[in-house]
PDB file of C-alpha atoms in Angstrom:
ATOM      1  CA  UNK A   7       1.827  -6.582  41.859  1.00 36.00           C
ATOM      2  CA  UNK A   8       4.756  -4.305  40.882  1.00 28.00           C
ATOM      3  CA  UNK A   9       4.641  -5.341  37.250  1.00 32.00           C
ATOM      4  CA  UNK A  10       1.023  -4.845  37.366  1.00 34.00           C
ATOM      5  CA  UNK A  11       1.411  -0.806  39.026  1.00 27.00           C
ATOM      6  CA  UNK A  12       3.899  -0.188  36.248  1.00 29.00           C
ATOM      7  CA  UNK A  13       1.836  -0.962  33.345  1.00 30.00           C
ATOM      8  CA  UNK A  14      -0.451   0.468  35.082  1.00 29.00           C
ATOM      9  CA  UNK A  15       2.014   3.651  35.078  1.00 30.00           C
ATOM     10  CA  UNK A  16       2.321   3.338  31.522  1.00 31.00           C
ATOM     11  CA  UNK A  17      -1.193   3.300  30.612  1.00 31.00           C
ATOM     12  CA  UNK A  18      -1.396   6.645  32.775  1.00 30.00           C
ATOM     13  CA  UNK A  19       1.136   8.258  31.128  1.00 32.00           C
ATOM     14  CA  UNK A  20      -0.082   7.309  27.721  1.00 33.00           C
ATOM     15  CA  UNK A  21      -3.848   8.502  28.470  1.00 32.00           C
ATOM     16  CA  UNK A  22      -1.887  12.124  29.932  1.00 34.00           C
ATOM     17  CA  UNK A  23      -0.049  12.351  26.541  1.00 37.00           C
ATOM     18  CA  UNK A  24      -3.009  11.858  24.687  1.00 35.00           C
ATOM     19  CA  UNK A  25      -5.062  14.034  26.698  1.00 36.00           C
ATOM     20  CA  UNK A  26      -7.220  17.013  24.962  1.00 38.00           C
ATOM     21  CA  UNK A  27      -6.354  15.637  21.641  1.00 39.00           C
ATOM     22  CA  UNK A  28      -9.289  13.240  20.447  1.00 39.00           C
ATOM     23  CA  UNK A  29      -8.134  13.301  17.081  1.00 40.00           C
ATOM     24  CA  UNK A  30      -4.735  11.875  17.250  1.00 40.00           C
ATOM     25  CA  UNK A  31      -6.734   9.171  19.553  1.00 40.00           C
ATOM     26  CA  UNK A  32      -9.320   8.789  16.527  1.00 43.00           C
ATOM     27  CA  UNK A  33      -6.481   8.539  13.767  1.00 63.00           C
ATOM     28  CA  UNK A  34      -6.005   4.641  13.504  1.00 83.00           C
ATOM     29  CA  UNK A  35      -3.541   2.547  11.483  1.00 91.00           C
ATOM     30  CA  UNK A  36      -4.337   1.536   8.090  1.00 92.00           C
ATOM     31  CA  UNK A  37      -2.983  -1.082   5.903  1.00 91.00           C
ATOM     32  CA  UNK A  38      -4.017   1.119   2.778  1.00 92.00           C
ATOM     33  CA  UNK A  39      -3.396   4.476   1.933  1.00 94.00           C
ATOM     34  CA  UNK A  40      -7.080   5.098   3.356  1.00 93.00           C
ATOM     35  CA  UNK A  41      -7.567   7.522   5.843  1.00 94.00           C
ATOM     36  CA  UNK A  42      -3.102   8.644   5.660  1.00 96.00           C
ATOM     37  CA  UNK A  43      -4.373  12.654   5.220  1.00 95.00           C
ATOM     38  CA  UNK A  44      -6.427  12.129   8.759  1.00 95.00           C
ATOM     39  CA  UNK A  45      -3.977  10.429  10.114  1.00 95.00           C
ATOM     40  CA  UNK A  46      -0.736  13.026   8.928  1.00 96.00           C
ATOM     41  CA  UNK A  47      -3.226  16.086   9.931  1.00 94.00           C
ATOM     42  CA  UNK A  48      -4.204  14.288  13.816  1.00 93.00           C
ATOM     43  CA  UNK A  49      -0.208  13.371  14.139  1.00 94.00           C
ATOM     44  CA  UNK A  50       0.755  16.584  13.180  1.00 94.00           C
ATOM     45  CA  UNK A  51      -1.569  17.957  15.487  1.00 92.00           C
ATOM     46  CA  UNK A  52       0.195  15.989  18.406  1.00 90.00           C
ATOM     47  CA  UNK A  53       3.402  16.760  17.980  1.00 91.00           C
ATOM     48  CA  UNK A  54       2.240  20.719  17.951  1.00 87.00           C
ATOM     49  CA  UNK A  55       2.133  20.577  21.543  1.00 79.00           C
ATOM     50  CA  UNK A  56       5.692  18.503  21.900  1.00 83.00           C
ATOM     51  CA  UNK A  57       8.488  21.554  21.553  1.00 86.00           C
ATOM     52  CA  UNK A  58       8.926  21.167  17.772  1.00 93.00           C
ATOM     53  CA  UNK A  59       8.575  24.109  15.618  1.00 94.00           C
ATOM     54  CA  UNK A  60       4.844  25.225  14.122  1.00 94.00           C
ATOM     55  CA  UNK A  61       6.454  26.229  10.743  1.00 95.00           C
ATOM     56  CA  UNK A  62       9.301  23.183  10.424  1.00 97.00           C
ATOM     57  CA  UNK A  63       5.803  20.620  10.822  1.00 97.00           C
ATOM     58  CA  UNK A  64       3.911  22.899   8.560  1.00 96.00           C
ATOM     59  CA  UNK A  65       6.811  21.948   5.919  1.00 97.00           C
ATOM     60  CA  UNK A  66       7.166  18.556   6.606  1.00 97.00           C
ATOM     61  CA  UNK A  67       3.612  17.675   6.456  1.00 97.00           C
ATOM     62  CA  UNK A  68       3.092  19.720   2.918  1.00 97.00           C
ATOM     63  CA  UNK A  69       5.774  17.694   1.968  1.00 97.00           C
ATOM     64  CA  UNK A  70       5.067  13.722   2.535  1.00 97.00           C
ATOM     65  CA  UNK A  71       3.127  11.137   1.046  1.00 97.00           C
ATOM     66  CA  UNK A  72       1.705   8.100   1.151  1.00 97.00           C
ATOM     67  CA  UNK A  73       4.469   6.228  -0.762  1.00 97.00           C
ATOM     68  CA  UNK A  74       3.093   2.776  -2.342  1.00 96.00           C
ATOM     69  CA  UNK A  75       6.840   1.541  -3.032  1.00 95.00           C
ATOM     70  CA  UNK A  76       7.846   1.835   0.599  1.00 95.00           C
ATOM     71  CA  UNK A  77       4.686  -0.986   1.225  1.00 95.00           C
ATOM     72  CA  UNK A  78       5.533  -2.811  -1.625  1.00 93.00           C
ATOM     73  CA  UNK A  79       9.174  -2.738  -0.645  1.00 91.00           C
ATOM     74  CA  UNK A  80       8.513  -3.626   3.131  1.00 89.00           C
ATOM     75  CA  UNK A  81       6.274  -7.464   1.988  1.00 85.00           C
ATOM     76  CA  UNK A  82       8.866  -8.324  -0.464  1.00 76.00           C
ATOM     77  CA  UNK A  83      11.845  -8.536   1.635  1.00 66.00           C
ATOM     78  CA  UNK A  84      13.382 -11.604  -0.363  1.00 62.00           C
ATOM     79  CA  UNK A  85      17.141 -11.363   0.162  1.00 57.00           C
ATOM     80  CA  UNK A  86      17.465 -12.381   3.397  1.00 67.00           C
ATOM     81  CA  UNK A  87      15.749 -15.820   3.361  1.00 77.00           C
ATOM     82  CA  UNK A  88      19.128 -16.519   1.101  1.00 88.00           C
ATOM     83  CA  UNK A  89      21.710 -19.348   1.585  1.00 92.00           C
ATOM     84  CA  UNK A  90      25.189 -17.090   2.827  1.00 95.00           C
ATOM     85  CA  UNK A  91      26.613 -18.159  -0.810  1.00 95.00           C
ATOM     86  CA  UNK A  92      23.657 -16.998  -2.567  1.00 94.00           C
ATOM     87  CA  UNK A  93      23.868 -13.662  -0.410  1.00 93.00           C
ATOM     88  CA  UNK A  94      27.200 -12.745  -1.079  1.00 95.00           C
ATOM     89  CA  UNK A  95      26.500 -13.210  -4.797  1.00 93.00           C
ATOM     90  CA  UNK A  96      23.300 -11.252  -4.837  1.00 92.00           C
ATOM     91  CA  UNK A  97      25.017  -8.392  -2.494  1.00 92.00           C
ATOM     92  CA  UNK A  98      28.718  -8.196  -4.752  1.00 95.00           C
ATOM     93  CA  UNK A  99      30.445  -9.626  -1.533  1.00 96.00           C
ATOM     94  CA  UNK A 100      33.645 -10.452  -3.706  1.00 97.00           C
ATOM     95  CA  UNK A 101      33.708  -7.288  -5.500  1.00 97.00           C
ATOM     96  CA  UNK A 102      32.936  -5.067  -1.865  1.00 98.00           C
ATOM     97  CA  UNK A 103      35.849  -7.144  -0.569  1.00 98.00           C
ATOM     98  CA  UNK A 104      38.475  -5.834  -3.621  1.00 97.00           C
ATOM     99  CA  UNK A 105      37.081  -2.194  -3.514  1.00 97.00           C
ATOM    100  CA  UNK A 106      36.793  -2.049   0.551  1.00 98.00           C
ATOM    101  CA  UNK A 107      40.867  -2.926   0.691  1.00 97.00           C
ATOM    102  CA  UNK A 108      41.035   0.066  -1.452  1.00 97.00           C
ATOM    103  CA  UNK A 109      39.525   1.969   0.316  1.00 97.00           C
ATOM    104  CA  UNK A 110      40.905   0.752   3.615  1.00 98.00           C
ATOM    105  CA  UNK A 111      44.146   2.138   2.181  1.00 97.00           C
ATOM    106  CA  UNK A 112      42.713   5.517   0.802  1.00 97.00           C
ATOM    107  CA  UNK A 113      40.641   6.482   3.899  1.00 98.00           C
ATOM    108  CA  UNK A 114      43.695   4.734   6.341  1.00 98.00           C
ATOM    109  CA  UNK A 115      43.866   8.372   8.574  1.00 98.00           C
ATOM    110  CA  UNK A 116      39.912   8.562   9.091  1.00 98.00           C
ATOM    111  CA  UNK A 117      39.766   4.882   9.984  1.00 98.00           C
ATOM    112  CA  UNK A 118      42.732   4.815  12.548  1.00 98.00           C
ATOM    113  CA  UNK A 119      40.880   8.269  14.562  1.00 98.00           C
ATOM    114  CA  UNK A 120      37.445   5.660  14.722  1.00 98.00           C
ATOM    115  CA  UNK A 121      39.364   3.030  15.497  1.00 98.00           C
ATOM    116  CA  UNK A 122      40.941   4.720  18.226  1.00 98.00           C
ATOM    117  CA  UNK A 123      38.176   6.335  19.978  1.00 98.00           C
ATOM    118  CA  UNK A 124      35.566   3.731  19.171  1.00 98.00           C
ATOM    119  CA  UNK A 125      37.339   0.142  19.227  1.00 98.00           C
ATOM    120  CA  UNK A 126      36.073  -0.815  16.021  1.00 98.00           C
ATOM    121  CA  UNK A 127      38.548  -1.857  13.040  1.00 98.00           C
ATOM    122  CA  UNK A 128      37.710  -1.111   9.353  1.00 98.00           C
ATOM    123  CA  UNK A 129      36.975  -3.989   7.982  1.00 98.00           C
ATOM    124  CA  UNK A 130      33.536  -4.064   9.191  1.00 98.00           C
ATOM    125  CA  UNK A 131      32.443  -1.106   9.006  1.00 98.00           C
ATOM    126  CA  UNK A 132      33.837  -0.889   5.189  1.00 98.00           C
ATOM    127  CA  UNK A 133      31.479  -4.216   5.163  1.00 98.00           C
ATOM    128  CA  UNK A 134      28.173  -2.391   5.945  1.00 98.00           C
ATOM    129  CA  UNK A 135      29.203   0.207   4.109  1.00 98.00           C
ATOM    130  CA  UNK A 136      29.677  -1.584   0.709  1.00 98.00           C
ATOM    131  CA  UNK A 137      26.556  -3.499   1.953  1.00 96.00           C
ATOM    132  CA  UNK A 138      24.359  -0.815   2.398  1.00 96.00           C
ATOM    133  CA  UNK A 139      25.103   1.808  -0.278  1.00 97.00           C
ATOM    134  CA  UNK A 140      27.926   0.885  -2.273  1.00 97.00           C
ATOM    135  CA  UNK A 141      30.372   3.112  -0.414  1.00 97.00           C
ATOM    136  CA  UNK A 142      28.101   5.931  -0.924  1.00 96.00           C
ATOM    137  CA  UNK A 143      26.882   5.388  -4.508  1.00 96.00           C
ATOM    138  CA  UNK A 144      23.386   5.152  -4.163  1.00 95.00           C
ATOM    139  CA  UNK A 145      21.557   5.881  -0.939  1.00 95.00           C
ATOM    140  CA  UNK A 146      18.195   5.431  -2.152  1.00 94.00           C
ATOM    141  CA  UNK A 147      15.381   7.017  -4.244  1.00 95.00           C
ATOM    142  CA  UNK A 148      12.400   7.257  -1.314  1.00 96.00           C
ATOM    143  CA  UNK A 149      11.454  10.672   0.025  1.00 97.00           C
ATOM    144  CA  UNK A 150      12.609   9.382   3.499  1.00 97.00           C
ATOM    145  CA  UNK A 151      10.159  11.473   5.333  1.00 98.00           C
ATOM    146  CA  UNK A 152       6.964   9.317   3.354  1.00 98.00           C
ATOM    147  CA  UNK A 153       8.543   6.418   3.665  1.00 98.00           C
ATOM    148  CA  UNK A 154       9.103   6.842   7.455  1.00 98.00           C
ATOM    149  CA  UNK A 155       5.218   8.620   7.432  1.00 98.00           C
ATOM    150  CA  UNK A 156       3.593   5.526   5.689  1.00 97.00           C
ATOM    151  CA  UNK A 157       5.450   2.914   7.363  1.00 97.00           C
ATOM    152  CA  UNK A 158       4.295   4.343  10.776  1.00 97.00           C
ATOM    153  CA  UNK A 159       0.652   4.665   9.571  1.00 97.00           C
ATOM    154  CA  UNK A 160       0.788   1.168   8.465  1.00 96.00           C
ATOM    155  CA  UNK A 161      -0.319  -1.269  10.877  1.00 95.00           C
ATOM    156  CA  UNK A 162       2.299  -3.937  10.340  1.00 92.00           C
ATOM    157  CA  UNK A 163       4.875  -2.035  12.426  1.00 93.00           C
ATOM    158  CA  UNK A 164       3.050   0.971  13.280  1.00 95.00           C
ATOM    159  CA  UNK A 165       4.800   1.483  16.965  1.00 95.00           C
ATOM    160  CA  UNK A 166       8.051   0.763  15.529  1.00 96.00           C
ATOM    161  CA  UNK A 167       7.575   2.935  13.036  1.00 97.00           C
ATOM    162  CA  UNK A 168       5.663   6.350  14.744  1.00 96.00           C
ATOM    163  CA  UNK A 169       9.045   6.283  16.692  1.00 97.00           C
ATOM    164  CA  UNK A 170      11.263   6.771  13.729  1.00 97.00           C
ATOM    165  CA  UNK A 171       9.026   9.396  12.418  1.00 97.00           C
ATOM    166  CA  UNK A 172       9.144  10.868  15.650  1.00 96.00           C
ATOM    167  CA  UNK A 173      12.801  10.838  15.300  1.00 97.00           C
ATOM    168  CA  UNK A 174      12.584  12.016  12.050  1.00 98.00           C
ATOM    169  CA  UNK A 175      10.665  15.162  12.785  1.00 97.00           C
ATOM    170  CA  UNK A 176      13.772  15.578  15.355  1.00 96.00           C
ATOM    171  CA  UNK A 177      16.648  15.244  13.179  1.00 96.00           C
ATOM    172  CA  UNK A 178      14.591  18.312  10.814  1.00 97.00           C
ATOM    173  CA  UNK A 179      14.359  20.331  13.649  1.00 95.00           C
ATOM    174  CA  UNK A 180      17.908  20.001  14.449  1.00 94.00           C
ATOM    175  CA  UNK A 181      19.337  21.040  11.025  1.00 94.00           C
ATOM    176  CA  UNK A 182      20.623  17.301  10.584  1.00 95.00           C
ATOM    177  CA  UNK A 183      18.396  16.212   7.945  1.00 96.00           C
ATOM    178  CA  UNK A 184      16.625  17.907   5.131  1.00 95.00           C
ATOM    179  CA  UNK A 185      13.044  17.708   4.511  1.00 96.00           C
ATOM    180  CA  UNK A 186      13.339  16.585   0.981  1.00 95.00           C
ATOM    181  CA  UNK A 187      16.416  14.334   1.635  1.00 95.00           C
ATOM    182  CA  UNK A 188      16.064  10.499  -0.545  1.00 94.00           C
ATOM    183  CA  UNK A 189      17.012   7.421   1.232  1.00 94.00           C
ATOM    184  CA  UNK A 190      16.208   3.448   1.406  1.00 95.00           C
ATOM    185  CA  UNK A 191      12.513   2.496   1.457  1.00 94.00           C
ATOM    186  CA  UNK A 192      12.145   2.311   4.941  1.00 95.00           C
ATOM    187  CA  UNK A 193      13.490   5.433   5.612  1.00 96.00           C
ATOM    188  CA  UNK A 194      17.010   4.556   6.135  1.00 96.00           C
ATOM    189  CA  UNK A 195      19.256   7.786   6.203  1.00 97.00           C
ATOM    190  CA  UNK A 196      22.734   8.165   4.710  1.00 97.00           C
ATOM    191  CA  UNK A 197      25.874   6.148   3.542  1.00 97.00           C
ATOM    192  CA  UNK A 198      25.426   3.346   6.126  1.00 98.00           C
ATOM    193  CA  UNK A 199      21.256   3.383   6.258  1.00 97.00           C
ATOM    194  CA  UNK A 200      20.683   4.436   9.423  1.00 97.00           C
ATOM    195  CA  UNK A 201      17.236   4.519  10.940  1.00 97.00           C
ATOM    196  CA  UNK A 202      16.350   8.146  11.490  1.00 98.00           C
ATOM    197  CA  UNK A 203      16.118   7.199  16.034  1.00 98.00           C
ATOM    198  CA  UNK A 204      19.611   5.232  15.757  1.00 98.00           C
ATOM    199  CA  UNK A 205      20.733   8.921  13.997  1.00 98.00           C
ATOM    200  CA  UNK A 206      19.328  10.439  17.101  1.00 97.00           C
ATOM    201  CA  UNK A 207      21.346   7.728  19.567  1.00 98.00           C
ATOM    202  CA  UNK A 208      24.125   7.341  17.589  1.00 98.00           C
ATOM    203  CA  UNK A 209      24.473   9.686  15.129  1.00 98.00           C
ATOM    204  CA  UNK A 210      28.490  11.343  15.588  1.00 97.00           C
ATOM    205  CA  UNK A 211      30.112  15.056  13.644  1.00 97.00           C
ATOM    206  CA  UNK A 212      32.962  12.865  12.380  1.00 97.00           C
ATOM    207  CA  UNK A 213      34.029  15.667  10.428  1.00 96.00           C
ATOM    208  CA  UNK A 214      33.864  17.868  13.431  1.00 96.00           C
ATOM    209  CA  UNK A 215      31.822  20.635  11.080  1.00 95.00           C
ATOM    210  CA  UNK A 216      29.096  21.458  13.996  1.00 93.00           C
ATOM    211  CA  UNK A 217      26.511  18.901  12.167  1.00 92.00           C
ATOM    212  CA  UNK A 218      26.021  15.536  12.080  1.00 96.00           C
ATOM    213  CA  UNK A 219      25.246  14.669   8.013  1.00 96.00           C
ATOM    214  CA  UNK A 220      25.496  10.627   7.217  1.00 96.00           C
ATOM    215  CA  UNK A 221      24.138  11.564   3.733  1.00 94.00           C
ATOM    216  CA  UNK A 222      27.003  13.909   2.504  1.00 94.00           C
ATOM    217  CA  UNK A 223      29.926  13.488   5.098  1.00 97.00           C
ATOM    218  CA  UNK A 224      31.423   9.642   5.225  1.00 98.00           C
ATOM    219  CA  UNK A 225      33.535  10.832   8.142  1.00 98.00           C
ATOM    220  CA  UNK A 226      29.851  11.548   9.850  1.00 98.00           C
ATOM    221  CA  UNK A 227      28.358   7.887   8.753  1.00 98.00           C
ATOM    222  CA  UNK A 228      31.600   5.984   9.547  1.00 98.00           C
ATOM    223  CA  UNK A 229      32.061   7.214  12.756  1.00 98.00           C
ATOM    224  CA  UNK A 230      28.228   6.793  14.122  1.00 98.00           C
ATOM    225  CA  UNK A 231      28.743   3.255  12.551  1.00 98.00           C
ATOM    226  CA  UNK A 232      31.457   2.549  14.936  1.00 98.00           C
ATOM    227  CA  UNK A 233      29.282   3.896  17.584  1.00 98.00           C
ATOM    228  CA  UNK A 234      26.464   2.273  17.061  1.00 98.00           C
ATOM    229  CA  UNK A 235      28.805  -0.649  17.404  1.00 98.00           C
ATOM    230  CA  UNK A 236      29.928  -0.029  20.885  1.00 98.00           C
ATOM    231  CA  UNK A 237      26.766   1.525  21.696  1.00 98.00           C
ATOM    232  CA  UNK A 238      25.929  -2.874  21.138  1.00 98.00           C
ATOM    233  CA  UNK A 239      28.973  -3.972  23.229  1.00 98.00           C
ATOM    234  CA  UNK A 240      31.763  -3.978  21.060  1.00 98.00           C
ATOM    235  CA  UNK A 241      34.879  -4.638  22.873  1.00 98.00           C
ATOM    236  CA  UNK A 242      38.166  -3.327  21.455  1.00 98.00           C
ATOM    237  CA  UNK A 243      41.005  -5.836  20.394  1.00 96.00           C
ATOM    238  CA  UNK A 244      38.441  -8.446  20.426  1.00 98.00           C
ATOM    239  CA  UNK A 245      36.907 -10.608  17.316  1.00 98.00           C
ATOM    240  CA  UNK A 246      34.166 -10.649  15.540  1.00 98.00           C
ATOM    241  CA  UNK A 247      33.479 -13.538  13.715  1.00 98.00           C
ATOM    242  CA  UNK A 248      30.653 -16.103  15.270  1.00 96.00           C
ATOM    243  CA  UNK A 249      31.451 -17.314  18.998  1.00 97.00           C
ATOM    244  CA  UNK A 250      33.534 -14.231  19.224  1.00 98.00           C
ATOM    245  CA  UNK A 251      32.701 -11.489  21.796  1.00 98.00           C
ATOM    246  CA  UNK A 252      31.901  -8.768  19.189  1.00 98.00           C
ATOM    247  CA  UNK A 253      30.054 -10.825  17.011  1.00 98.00           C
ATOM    248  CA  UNK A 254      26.858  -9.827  19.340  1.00 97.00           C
ATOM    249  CA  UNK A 255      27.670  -6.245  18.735  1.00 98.00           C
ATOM    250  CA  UNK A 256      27.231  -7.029  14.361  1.00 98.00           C
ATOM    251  CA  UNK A 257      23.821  -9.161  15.345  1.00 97.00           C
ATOM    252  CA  UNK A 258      22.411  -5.588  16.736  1.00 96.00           C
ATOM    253  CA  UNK A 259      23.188  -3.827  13.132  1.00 96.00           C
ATOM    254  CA  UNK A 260      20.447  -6.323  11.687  1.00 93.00           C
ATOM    255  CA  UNK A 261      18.563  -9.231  12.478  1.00 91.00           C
ATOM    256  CA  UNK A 262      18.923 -11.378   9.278  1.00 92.00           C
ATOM    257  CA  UNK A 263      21.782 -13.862  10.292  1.00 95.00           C
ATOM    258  CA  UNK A 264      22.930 -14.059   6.645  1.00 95.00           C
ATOM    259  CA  UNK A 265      23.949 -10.504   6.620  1.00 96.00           C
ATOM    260  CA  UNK A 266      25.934 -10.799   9.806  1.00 97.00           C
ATOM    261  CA  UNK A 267      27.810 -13.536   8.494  1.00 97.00           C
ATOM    262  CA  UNK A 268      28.512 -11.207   5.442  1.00 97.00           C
ATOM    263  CA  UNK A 269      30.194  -8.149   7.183  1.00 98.00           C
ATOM    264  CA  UNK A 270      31.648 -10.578   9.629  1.00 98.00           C
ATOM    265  CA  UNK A 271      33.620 -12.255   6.214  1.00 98.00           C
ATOM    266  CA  UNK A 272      33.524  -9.276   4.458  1.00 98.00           C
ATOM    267  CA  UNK A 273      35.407  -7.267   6.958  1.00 98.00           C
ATOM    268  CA  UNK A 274      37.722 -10.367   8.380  1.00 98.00           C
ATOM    269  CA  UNK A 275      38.713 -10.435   4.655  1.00 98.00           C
ATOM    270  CA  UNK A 276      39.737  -6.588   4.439  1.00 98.00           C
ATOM    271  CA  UNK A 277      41.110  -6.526   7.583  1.00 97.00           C
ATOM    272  CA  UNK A 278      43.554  -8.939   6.993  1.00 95.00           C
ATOM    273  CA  UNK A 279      45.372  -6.293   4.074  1.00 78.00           C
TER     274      UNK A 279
END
């Protein structure tokens, strides 16, 4: 009975939301680009009514796309159905190891402040890092705000998905992510590929300059890195290889267990400098 009254609940609250706007009702999920411009104008029109700004969602809307290369991207995920040797070969695992001792050493300040407040030692968060962009090299070529648009107007992961645009649409209106800002093909944002709601929940000023900018400021996608980590339970002083305590906290950064055995070596391997 009380699970039943809460969905129940739910369903209310859902039908209130949706109230007075048939069109964001009539906008269904596609699994072509058929039908995206109806479904951009109908979610545009919802979020009208949801505090954002008229003029910011005037801009963002003129400005996405239905982006075939996020799709294609998102049903070819390949890498992670890799053995962990064939992995670390694909990703430069040896070669993120030498550089991330370097720049253990060259970034030692910035990584003893995260360690301190957060709990969380380099090494793997110079893993993801190197993982994810290179240290910063190359964050991506998607206009994130398509990618993020077409991936929640796809029906594979369509809930998923019309959060992170939701998200998205927040992160504009807060000055803490430009409109035409490049990323991953799922929308990832920044040096350490952050989904635009984890920016929302995690996202830290590392730099302390008023903003919070993983694209442009490492301080900024370090820190929210080690705080998405103990947002997931990491414990200070404790390990993080598998059967360790904070080994649970790395599973939360991605699901593939291949990668978590790669920043869990990765970063063992520059931590021990």
């Amino acid at each position: 009975m009380r699970l039943n009254f809460t969905l129940s609940a739910a369903l209310i609250s859902v039908v209130s939301v949706f109230a007075g706007s048939g069109s964001a009702l009539a906008a269904a999920c596609s699994n072509t680009s058929a039908g995206f411009e109806q479904w951009a104008e109908a979610f545009k029109e919802q979020s009208a009514g949801s505090g954002l700004s008229p003029r910011m969602l005037d801009q963002v809307f003129s400005s996405i796309s239905y982006s075939r290369s996020t799709i294609s991207a998102d049903r070819g995920q390949k890498s992670f159905k890799l053995s962990f040797d064939q992995f670390m070969q694909k990703r430069g695992g040896q070669t993120i190891i030498n550089r991330g001792k370097g720049m253990k050493k060259s970034n030692a300040a910035l990584f003893a402040r995260i360690e301190q407040r957060y709990g969380v030692p380099a090494g793997p968060l110079i893993a993801i890092w190197g993982m994810e962009t290179g240290f910063g090299s190359f964050l991506g070529k998607e206009h994130t705000l398509s990618a993020v648009a077409t991936l929640a107007f796809d029906c594979r992961r369509s809930e998923f998905f019309t959060d992170q645009f939701r998200a998205a649409l927040e992160l504009v209106q807060a000055g803490n992510l430009d409109i035409n800002a490049k990323g991953a093909a799922h929308g990832e944002i920044g040096q350490t590929q952050f989904l635009p709601r984890n920016v929302v929940r995690y996202g830290v000023d590392g730099d302390g300059n008023g903003h919070i900018d993983l694209v442009h400021s490492k301080a900024d996608a370090l820190a929210s890195t080690a705080n998405f980590l103990k947002g997931h339970g990491w414990q200070a002083g404790a390990g993080y290889q598998q059967g360790e305590p904070n080994f649970a906290a790395i599973q939360g950064w991605n699901a593939a267990t291949v990668y978590q055995q790669a920043i869990a070596y990765i970063g063992a391997r520059i931590d021990a400098e």
